[in-house]
Amino acid sequence: MRFLGNDITPFLRKIDKVGLREIQQRYADSPENYAKYAEVERWLKRHRQNVRRLGLDDSPPKSILDLGCGGGFFLFLCQQIGHEVHGLDVDDFPLLRELVDLLGVPRTVWRIEAMKPLPGFGRKFDWITAFSTRFNRDAQDRHVWGEAEWNFFLDDLARHLAPNGKIFLEINAGKSRNFYPEEVRELFRRRGAKLEGNYVLFGDGSRRG
Ligand SMILES: C[S@@+](CC[C@H](N)C(=O)[O-])C[C@H]1O[C@@H](n2cnc3c(N)ncnc32)[C@H](O)[C@@H]1O
C-alpha cells in the first residue's frame, strides 16, 4: 500500500507530461463544459479528498468500480496506492476517453439507463462509487430518477458487490435539489444508507427497499 500524502506532485509525475500538455493545449479554448476536466491537478486534489473520505488511503487493497468515472482521477489515485480499479462511463466526450487512456484507468463504455441492468464485469467489487452523478436524469433533465428507478439500480448494484461491499454515491442534487428528491432520500435511508448532504453511504451493501 502506497501512502497518499498531502502532496499531489508524486502522482502528477506518474502522468506522461507530453501527452497531458498536448491534451491541455487542444482543449484550452474549448467551450465544452467538460473541458474543465483537462485541469488534471485540480481534479486530482479534489478526488484525493474522496479517497480519504472512504478510508481508501488507509486500507488493504480493494477492488473498486466507479460509475460515471469521467477522466478517471479518483480511480487513478486509488490504483496508484494499490487498489484494483475499473471505471464505467459513456463515450460521448473525447476528452474523457483521452484522460482515462492517459491515466491508464481501465473503463467499460456503457450508458446507465433507468431500469436497465449494468453489464457483467466478471468479478465483484468491494466498493462501488459514483461522484457527481449525472446518470440519474436524461440529457434534457426532464426525467429524473425517483424511488422506482433508484430501487432497481440499487438491487442491480448488489449483484456486483463482494461480501461486505460498500456503495458510496455523491448525488449531484442540482441547483434546486430537484435531482435528489425527498422520496429518494427516504428510499436510501430505508435501505440502510447514511446520508450527509449529497453523500450517500451504504456501509454494508444496501438492503432491499
Ligand atoms: C459531472 S461528471 C463527473 C465525473 C467524475 N465522476 C468526477 O467526479 O470527476 C458526470 C460523469 O457521468 C458520466 N455520465 C453521464 N451520464 C451517464 C450515463 N447515463 N451512464 C454512464 N455515465 C454517465 C459523464 O460522461 C461524466 O463522466
PDB file of C-alpha atoms and ligand atoms in Angstrom:
ATOM      1  CA  MET A   1       0.000   0.000   0.000  1.00  0.00           C
ATOM      2  CA  ARG A   2       1.468   3.333  -1.014  1.00  0.00           C
ATOM      3  CA  PHE A   3       0.952   6.450   1.112  1.00  0.00           C
ATOM      4  CA  LEU A   4      -1.368   9.051  -0.403  1.00  0.00           C
ATOM      5  CA  GLY A   5       0.087  12.071   1.441  1.00  0.00           C
ATOM      6  CA  ASN A   6      -0.760  15.753   1.107  1.00  0.00           C
ATOM      7  CA  ASP A   7       1.411  16.414  -1.902  1.00  0.00           C
ATOM      8  CA  ILE A   8      -0.124  15.563  -5.246  1.00  0.00           C
ATOM      9  CA  THR A   9       3.215  16.046  -7.090  1.00  0.00           C
ATOM     10  CA  PRO A  10       4.391  12.412  -6.909  1.00  0.00           C
ATOM     11  CA  PHE A  11       1.155  11.361  -8.624  1.00  0.00           C
ATOM     12  CA  LEU A  12       1.402  14.087 -11.249  1.00  0.00           C
ATOM     13  CA  ARG A  13       4.901  12.817 -12.030  1.00  0.00           C
ATOM     14  CA  LYS A  14       3.425   9.445 -12.937  1.00  0.00           C
ATOM     15  CA  ILE A  15       1.482  11.021 -15.791  1.00  0.00           C
ATOM     16  CA  ASP A  16       3.024  11.368 -19.256  1.00  0.00           C
ATOM     17  CA  LYS A  17       3.854  15.100 -19.274  1.00  0.00           C
ATOM     18  CA  VAL A  18       3.961  15.488 -23.018  1.00  0.00           C
ATOM     19  CA  GLY A  19       0.687  13.667 -23.510  1.00  0.00           C
ATOM     20  CA  LEU A  20      -1.021  15.762 -20.832  1.00  0.00           C
ATOM     21  CA  ARG A  21       0.289  19.058 -22.222  1.00  0.00           C
ATOM     22  CA  GLU A  22      -0.898  18.073 -25.675  1.00  0.00           C
ATOM     23  CA  ILE A  23      -4.411  17.364 -24.352  1.00  0.00           C
ATOM     24  CA  GLN A  24      -4.487  20.582 -22.343  1.00  0.00           C
ATOM     25  CA  GLN A  25      -3.430  22.658 -25.334  1.00  0.00           C
ATOM     26  CA  ARG A  26      -6.081  21.110 -27.514  1.00  0.00           C
ATOM     27  CA  TYR A  27      -8.881  21.825 -25.032  1.00  0.00           C
ATOM     28  CA  ALA A  28      -7.598  25.215 -23.800  1.00  0.00           C
ATOM     29  CA  ASP A  29     -10.165  27.203 -25.813  1.00  0.00           C
ATOM     30  CA  SER A  30     -12.913  24.628 -25.882  1.00  0.00           C
ATOM     31  CA  PRO A  31     -16.363  25.988 -24.962  1.00  0.00           C
ATOM     32  CA  GLU A  32     -17.398  22.461 -23.929  1.00  0.00           C
ATOM     33  CA  ASN A  33     -18.277  22.217 -20.194  1.00  0.00           C
ATOM     34  CA  TYR A  34     -16.292  19.009 -19.767  1.00  0.00           C
ATOM     35  CA  ALA A  35     -13.102  20.790 -20.988  1.00  0.00           C
ATOM     36  CA  LYS A  36     -12.665  21.684 -17.276  1.00  0.00           C
ATOM     37  CA  TYR A  37     -11.500  18.097 -16.736  1.00  0.00           C
ATOM     38  CA  ALA A  38      -8.247  18.892 -18.574  1.00  0.00           C
ATOM     39  CA  GLU A  39      -7.193  20.678 -15.366  1.00  0.00           C
ATOM     40  CA  VAL A  40      -5.807  17.414 -14.054  1.00  0.00           C
ATOM     41  CA  GLU A  41      -4.078  18.793 -10.947  1.00  0.00           C
ATOM     42  CA  ARG A  42      -7.280  20.446  -9.693  1.00  0.00           C
ATOM     43  CA  TRP A  43      -9.299  17.242 -10.100  1.00  0.00           C
ATOM     44  CA  LEU A  44      -6.660  15.018  -8.557  1.00  0.00           C
ATOM     45  CA  LYS A  45      -6.691  17.279  -5.498  1.00  0.00           C
ATOM     46  CA  ARG A  46     -10.452  17.096  -5.309  1.00  0.00           C
ATOM     47  CA  HIS A  47     -10.541  13.324  -5.631  1.00  0.00           C
ATOM     48  CA  ARG A  48      -7.740  12.896  -3.108  1.00  0.00           C
ATOM     49  CA  GLN A  49     -10.354  14.074  -0.587  1.00  0.00           C
ATOM     50  CA  ASN A  50     -12.720  11.370  -1.804  1.00  0.00           C
ATOM     51  CA  VAL A  51     -10.052   8.693  -1.430  1.00  0.00           C
ATOM     52  CA  ARG A  52      -9.623   9.841   2.171  1.00  0.00           C
ATOM     53  CA  ARG A  53     -13.343  10.193   2.827  1.00  0.00           C
ATOM     54  CA  LEU A  54     -13.753   6.498   2.000  1.00  0.00           C
ATOM     55  CA  GLY A  55     -10.723   5.480   4.060  1.00  0.00           C
ATOM     56  CA  LEU A  56      -9.075   4.054   0.948  1.00  0.00           C
ATOM     57  CA  ASP A  57      -5.779   5.743   1.817  1.00  0.00           C
ATOM     58  CA  ASP A  58      -5.588   3.517   4.883  1.00  0.00           C
ATOM     59  CA  SER A  59      -6.931   0.181   3.735  1.00  0.00           C
ATOM     60  CA  PRO A  60      -5.703  -3.131   2.335  1.00  0.00           C
ATOM     61  CA  PRO A  61      -6.091  -3.406  -1.454  1.00  0.00           C
ATOM     62  CA  LYS A  62      -9.729  -3.284  -2.549  1.00  0.00           C
ATOM     63  CA  SER A  63     -11.477  -3.681  -5.881  1.00  0.00           C
ATOM     64  CA  ILE A  64     -13.341  -0.539  -6.883  1.00  0.00           C
ATOM     65  CA  LEU A  65     -15.900   0.169  -9.591  1.00  0.00           C
ATOM     66  CA  ASP A  66     -16.537   3.858 -10.274  1.00  0.00           C
ATOM     67  CA  LEU A  67     -19.708   4.700 -12.227  1.00  0.00           C
ATOM     68  CA  GLY A  68     -19.560   7.802 -14.418  1.00  0.00           C
ATOM     69  CA  CYS A  69     -15.800   7.793 -13.831  1.00  0.00           C
ATOM     70  CA  GLY A  70     -15.194  10.836 -16.033  1.00  0.00           C
ATOM     71  CA  GLY A  71     -11.472  11.486 -16.544  1.00  0.00           C
ATOM     72  CA  GLY A  72     -10.618   8.663 -14.124  1.00  0.00           C
ATOM     73  CA  PHE A  73      -8.975  10.862 -11.468  1.00  0.00           C
ATOM     74  CA  PHE A  74     -10.421   9.066  -8.439  1.00  0.00           C
ATOM     75  CA  LEU A  75      -9.540   5.651  -9.842  1.00  0.00           C
ATOM     76  CA  PHE A  76      -6.072   6.769 -10.896  1.00  0.00           C
ATOM     77  CA  LEU A  77      -5.258   7.756  -7.307  1.00  0.00           C
ATOM     78  CA  CYS A  78      -6.764   4.524  -5.983  1.00  0.00           C
ATOM     79  CA  GLN A  79      -4.729   2.491  -8.469  1.00  0.00           C
ATOM     80  CA  GLN A  80      -1.555   4.345  -7.601  1.00  0.00           C
ATOM     81  CA  ILE A  81      -1.900   3.479  -3.916  1.00  0.00           C
ATOM     82  CA  GLY A  82      -2.511  -0.209  -4.584  1.00  0.00           C
ATOM     83  CA  HIS A  83      -6.205  -0.774  -5.275  1.00  0.00           C
ATOM     84  CA  GLU A  84      -7.634  -2.627  -8.270  1.00  0.00           C
ATOM     85  CA  VAL A  85      -9.873  -0.300 -10.246  1.00  0.00           C
ATOM     86  CA  HIS A  86     -12.432  -0.240 -13.016  1.00  0.00           C
ATOM     87  CA  GLY A  87     -14.413   2.660 -14.456  1.00  0.00           C
ATOM     88  CA  LEU A  88     -17.657   2.879 -16.378  1.00  0.00           C
ATOM     89  CA  ASP A  89     -18.762   5.820 -18.482  1.00  0.00           C
ATOM     90  CA  VAL A  90     -20.363   6.790 -21.752  1.00  0.00           C
ATOM     91  CA  ASP A  91     -18.030   7.614 -24.622  1.00  0.00           C
ATOM     92  CA  ASP A  92     -19.646  10.919 -25.625  1.00  0.00           C
ATOM     93  CA  PHE A  93     -16.691  13.143 -24.732  1.00  0.00           C
ATOM     94  CA  PRO A  94     -13.342  12.520 -26.468  1.00  0.00           C
ATOM     95  CA  LEU A  95     -11.505  14.372 -23.678  1.00  0.00           C
ATOM     96  CA  LEU A  96     -12.695  11.887 -21.043  1.00  0.00           C
ATOM     97  CA  ARG A  97     -11.556   8.970 -23.209  1.00  0.00           C
ATOM     98  CA  GLU A  98      -8.169  10.641 -23.726  1.00  0.00           C
ATOM     99  CA  LEU A  99      -7.794  11.230 -19.990  1.00  0.00           C
ATOM    100  CA  VAL A 100      -8.613   7.676 -18.877  1.00  0.00           C
ATOM    101  CA  ASP A 101      -6.205   6.408 -21.516  1.00  0.00           C
ATOM    102  CA  LEU A 102      -3.503   8.826 -20.339  1.00  0.00           C
ATOM    103  CA  LEU A 103      -4.033   7.825 -16.704  1.00  0.00           C
ATOM    104  CA  GLY A 104      -4.140   4.110 -17.541  1.00  0.00           C
ATOM    105  CA  VAL A 105      -7.562   3.590 -15.987  1.00  0.00           C
ATOM    106  CA  PRO A 106      -9.480   0.581 -17.399  1.00  0.00           C
ATOM    107  CA  ARG A 107     -13.005   1.526 -18.403  1.00  0.00           C
ATOM    108  CA  THR A 108     -16.152  -0.112 -19.701  1.00  0.00           C
ATOM    109  CA  VAL A 109     -18.081   2.087 -22.115  1.00  0.00           C
ATOM    110  CA  TRP A 110     -21.689   1.850 -21.071  1.00  0.00           C
ATOM    111  CA  ARG A 111     -24.705   4.120 -20.713  1.00  0.00           C
ATOM    112  CA  ILE A 112     -26.530   3.677 -17.427  1.00  0.00           C
ATOM    113  CA  GLU A 113     -30.253   3.813 -18.068  1.00  0.00           C
ATOM    114  CA  ALA A 114     -33.279   3.607 -15.849  1.00  0.00           C
ATOM    115  CA  MET A 115     -34.457   0.032 -15.266  1.00  0.00           C
ATOM    116  CA  LYS A 116     -31.599  -1.464 -17.285  1.00  0.00           C
ATOM    117  CA  PRO A 117     -29.084  -3.703 -15.518  1.00  0.00           C
ATOM    118  CA  LEU A 118     -25.367  -2.939 -15.661  1.00  0.00           C
ATOM    119  CA  PRO A 119     -23.201  -5.220 -17.787  1.00  0.00           C
ATOM    120  CA  GLY A 120     -21.295  -8.126 -16.266  1.00  0.00           C
ATOM    121  CA  PHE A 121     -17.756  -7.341 -15.112  1.00  0.00           C
ATOM    122  CA  GLY A 122     -16.639 -10.916 -14.445  1.00  0.00           C
ATOM    123  CA  ARG A 123     -15.876 -10.067 -10.822  1.00  0.00           C
ATOM    124  CA  LYS A 124     -17.311  -8.455  -7.723  1.00  0.00           C
ATOM    125  CA  PHE A 125     -16.261  -5.196  -6.145  1.00  0.00           C
ATOM    126  CA  ASP A 126     -15.518  -4.152  -2.568  1.00  0.00           C
ATOM    127  CA  TRP A 127     -16.582  -0.628  -3.398  1.00  0.00           C
ATOM    128  CA  ILE A 128     -18.955   0.793  -5.977  1.00  0.00           C
ATOM    129  CA  THR A 129     -18.706   4.574  -6.161  1.00  0.00           C
ATOM    130  CA  ALA A 130     -20.203   7.394  -8.192  1.00  0.00           C
ATOM    131  CA  PHE A 131     -19.143  11.013  -7.807  1.00  0.00           C
ATOM    132  CA  SER A 132     -21.156  13.959  -9.027  1.00  0.00           C
ATOM    133  CA  THR A 133     -23.754  11.699 -10.636  1.00  0.00           C
ATOM    134  CA  ARG A 134     -25.268  12.538 -13.990  1.00  0.00           C
ATOM    135  CA  PHE A 135     -26.729   9.177 -14.979  1.00  0.00           C
ATOM    136  CA  ASN A 136     -29.880   9.627 -12.866  1.00  0.00           C
ATOM    137  CA  ARG A 137     -31.519  12.054 -15.316  1.00  0.00           C
ATOM    138  CA  ASP A 138     -31.938  12.248 -19.047  1.00  0.00           C
ATOM    139  CA  ALA A 139     -29.970  14.578 -21.325  1.00  0.00           C
ATOM    140  CA  GLN A 140     -32.568  17.358 -21.077  1.00  0.00           C
ATOM    141  CA  ASP A 141     -33.052  16.945 -17.297  1.00  0.00           C
ATOM    142  CA  ARG A 142     -36.713  16.288 -17.963  1.00  0.00           C
ATOM    143  CA  HIS A 143     -36.829  12.866 -16.406  1.00  0.00           C
ATOM    144  CA  VAL A 144     -35.084  12.485 -13.071  1.00  0.00           C
ATOM    145  CA  TRP A 145     -34.867   9.145 -11.275  1.00  0.00           C
ATOM    146  CA  GLY A 146     -37.342   8.657  -8.465  1.00  0.00           C
ATOM    147  CA  GLU A 147     -37.849   5.838  -5.984  1.00  0.00           C
ATOM    148  CA  ALA A 148     -38.589   3.103  -8.558  1.00  0.00           C
ATOM    149  CA  GLU A 149     -35.506   3.775 -10.708  1.00  0.00           C
ATOM    150  CA  TRP A 150     -33.145   4.009  -7.729  1.00  0.00           C
ATOM    151  CA  ASN A 151     -34.639   0.887  -6.188  1.00  0.00           C
ATOM    152  CA  PHE A 152     -33.985  -1.078  -9.366  1.00  0.00           C
ATOM    153  CA  PHE A 153     -30.486   0.354  -9.657  1.00  0.00           C
ATOM    154  CA  LEU A 154     -29.533  -0.467  -6.050  1.00  0.00           C
ATOM    155  CA  ASP A 155     -30.864  -4.019  -6.380  1.00  0.00           C
ATOM    156  CA  ASP A 156     -28.760  -4.374  -9.506  1.00  0.00           C
ATOM    157  CA  LEU A 157     -25.624  -2.949  -7.856  1.00  0.00           C
ATOM    158  CA  ALA A 158     -25.965  -5.580  -5.121  1.00  0.00           C
ATOM    159  CA  ARG A 159     -25.202  -8.251  -7.776  1.00  0.00           C
ATOM    160  CA  HIS A 160     -21.794  -6.684  -8.325  1.00  0.00           C
ATOM    161  CA  LEU A 161     -20.778  -6.281  -4.692  1.00  0.00           C
ATOM    162  CA  ALA A 162     -18.388  -8.618  -2.884  1.00  0.00           C
ATOM    163  CA  PRO A 163     -19.428  -9.737   0.623  1.00  0.00           C
ATOM    164  CA  ASN A 164     -19.292  -6.683   2.928  1.00  0.00           C
ATOM    165  CA  GLY A 165     -19.048  -4.478  -0.157  1.00  0.00           C
ATOM    166  CA  LYS A 166     -19.942  -0.820   0.153  1.00  0.00           C
ATOM    167  CA  ILE A 167     -21.587   1.754  -2.066  1.00  0.00           C
ATOM    168  CA  PHE A 168     -20.785   5.458  -1.998  1.00  0.00           C
ATOM    169  CA  LEU A 169     -22.735   7.967  -4.071  1.00  0.00           C
ATOM    170  CA  GLU A 170     -22.227  11.690  -4.363  1.00  0.00           C
ATOM    171  CA  ILE A 171     -25.504  12.880  -5.816  1.00  0.00           C
ATOM    172  CA  ASN A 172     -25.471  15.972  -7.938  1.00  0.00           C
ATOM    173  CA  ALA A 173     -28.640  17.402  -6.424  1.00  0.00           C
ATOM    174  CA  GLY A 174     -28.986  20.275  -8.866  1.00  0.00           C
ATOM    175  CA  LYS A 175     -29.498  23.944  -8.030  1.00  0.00           C
ATOM    176  CA  SER A 176     -32.966  23.487  -6.574  1.00  0.00           C
ATOM    177  CA  ARG A 177     -32.185  19.974  -5.314  1.00  0.00           C
ATOM    178  CA  ASN A 178     -34.633  18.613  -7.890  1.00  0.00           C
ATOM    179  CA  PHE A 179     -32.247  15.826  -8.948  1.00  0.00           C
ATOM    180  CA  TYR A 180     -32.364  14.461  -5.381  1.00  0.00           C
ATOM    181  CA  PRO A 181     -35.987  14.416  -4.275  1.00  0.00           C
ATOM    182  CA  GLU A 182     -37.063  13.609  -0.727  1.00  0.00           C
ATOM    183  CA  GLU A 183     -38.628  10.297  -1.811  1.00  0.00           C
ATOM    184  CA  VAL A 184     -35.183   9.184  -2.965  1.00  0.00           C
ATOM    185  CA  ARG A 185     -33.568  10.233   0.319  1.00  0.00           C
ATOM    186  CA  GLU A 186     -36.204   8.251   2.173  1.00  0.00           C
ATOM    187  CA  LEU A 187     -35.565   5.223  -0.002  1.00  0.00           C
ATOM    188  CA  PHE A 188     -31.818   5.441   0.669  1.00  0.00           C
ATOM    189  CA  ARG A 189     -32.472   5.664   4.420  1.00  0.00           C
ATOM    190  CA  ARG A 190     -34.850   2.706   4.285  1.00  0.00           C
ATOM    191  CA  ARG A 191     -32.199   0.702   2.502  1.00  0.00           C
ATOM    192  CA  GLY A 192     -29.738   1.410   5.297  1.00  0.00           C
ATOM    193  CA  ALA A 193     -27.727   4.338   3.934  1.00  0.00           C
ATOM    194  CA  LYS A 194     -26.140   7.087   5.959  1.00  0.00           C
ATOM    195  CA  LEU A 195     -26.876  10.447   4.340  1.00  0.00           C
ATOM    196  CA  GLU A 196     -24.779  13.542   4.767  1.00  0.00           C
ATOM    197  CA  GLY A 197     -25.544  16.418   2.413  1.00  0.00           C
ATOM    198  CA  ASN A 198     -25.234  14.916  -1.052  1.00  0.00           C
ATOM    199  CA  TYR A 199     -23.188  11.950   0.184  1.00  0.00           C
ATOM    200  CA  VAL A 200     -24.812   8.542   0.457  1.00  0.00           C
ATOM    201  CA  LEU A 201     -23.003   5.637   2.078  1.00  0.00           C
ATOM    202  CA  PHE A 202     -24.290   2.096   2.139  1.00  0.00           C
ATOM    203  CA  GLY A 203     -21.722   0.730   4.569  1.00  0.00           C
ATOM    204  CA  ASP A 204     -22.927  -2.816   4.203  1.00  0.00           C
ATOM    205  CA  GLY A 205     -24.334  -3.164   0.716  1.00  0.00           C
ATOM    206  CA  SER A 206     -27.907  -1.919   0.552  1.00  0.00           C
ATOM    207  CA  ARG A 207     -30.966  -3.609   1.955  1.00  0.00           C
ATOM    208  CA  ARG A 208     -33.983  -4.123  -0.303  1.00  0.00           C
ATOM    209  CA  GLY A 209     -36.300  -1.104  -0.094  1.00  0.00           C
TER     210      GLY A 209
HETATM  211  C1  LIG B   1     -20.209  15.547 -13.607  1.00  0.00           C
HETATM  212  S1  LIG B   1     -19.276  14.313 -14.402  1.00  0.00           S
HETATM  213  C2  LIG B   1     -18.420  13.571 -13.009  1.00  0.00           C
HETATM  214  C3  LIG B   1     -17.216  12.799 -13.429  1.00  0.00           C
HETATM  215  C4  LIG B   1     -16.466  12.086 -12.301  1.00  0.00           C
HETATM  216  N1  LIG B   1     -17.361  11.188 -11.583  1.00  0.00           N
HETATM  217  C5  LIG B   1     -15.841  13.081 -11.369  1.00  0.00           C
HETATM  218  O1  LIG B   1     -16.393  13.304 -10.274  1.00  0.00           O
HETATM  219  O2  LIG B   1     -14.768  13.617 -11.693  1.00  0.00           O
HETATM  220  C6  LIG B   1     -20.520  13.110 -14.782  1.00  0.00           C
HETATM  221  C7  LIG B   1     -19.979  11.866 -15.450  1.00  0.00           C
HETATM  222  O3  LIG B   1     -21.041  10.943 -15.652  1.00  0.00           O
HETATM  223  C8  LIG B   1     -20.977  10.441 -16.970  1.00  0.00           C
HETATM  224  N2  LIG B   1     -22.333  10.050 -17.354  1.00  0.00           N
HETATM  225  C9  LIG B   1     -23.377  10.858 -17.636  1.00  0.00           C
HETATM  226  N3  LIG B   1     -24.469  10.143 -17.946  1.00  0.00           N
HETATM  227  C10 LIG B   1     -24.097   8.838 -17.857  1.00  0.00           C
HETATM  228  C11 LIG B   1     -24.774   7.613 -18.065  1.00  0.00           C
HETATM  229  N4  LIG B   1     -26.070   7.591 -18.399  1.00  0.00           N
HETATM  230  N5  LIG B   1     -24.101   6.455 -17.887  1.00  0.00           N
HETATM  231  C12 LIG B   1     -22.794   6.474 -17.538  1.00  0.00           C
HETATM  232  N6  LIG B   1     -22.090   7.606 -17.319  1.00  0.00           N
HETATM  233  C13 LIG B   1     -22.736   8.773 -17.466  1.00  0.00           C
HETATM  234  C14 LIG B   1     -20.414  11.584 -17.777  1.00  0.00           C
HETATM  235  O4  LIG B   1     -19.877  11.140 -19.000  1.00  0.00           O
HETATM  236  C15 LIG B   1     -19.384  12.132 -16.812  1.00  0.00           C
HETATM  237  O5  LIG B   1     -18.170  11.453 -16.902  1.00  0.00           O
END
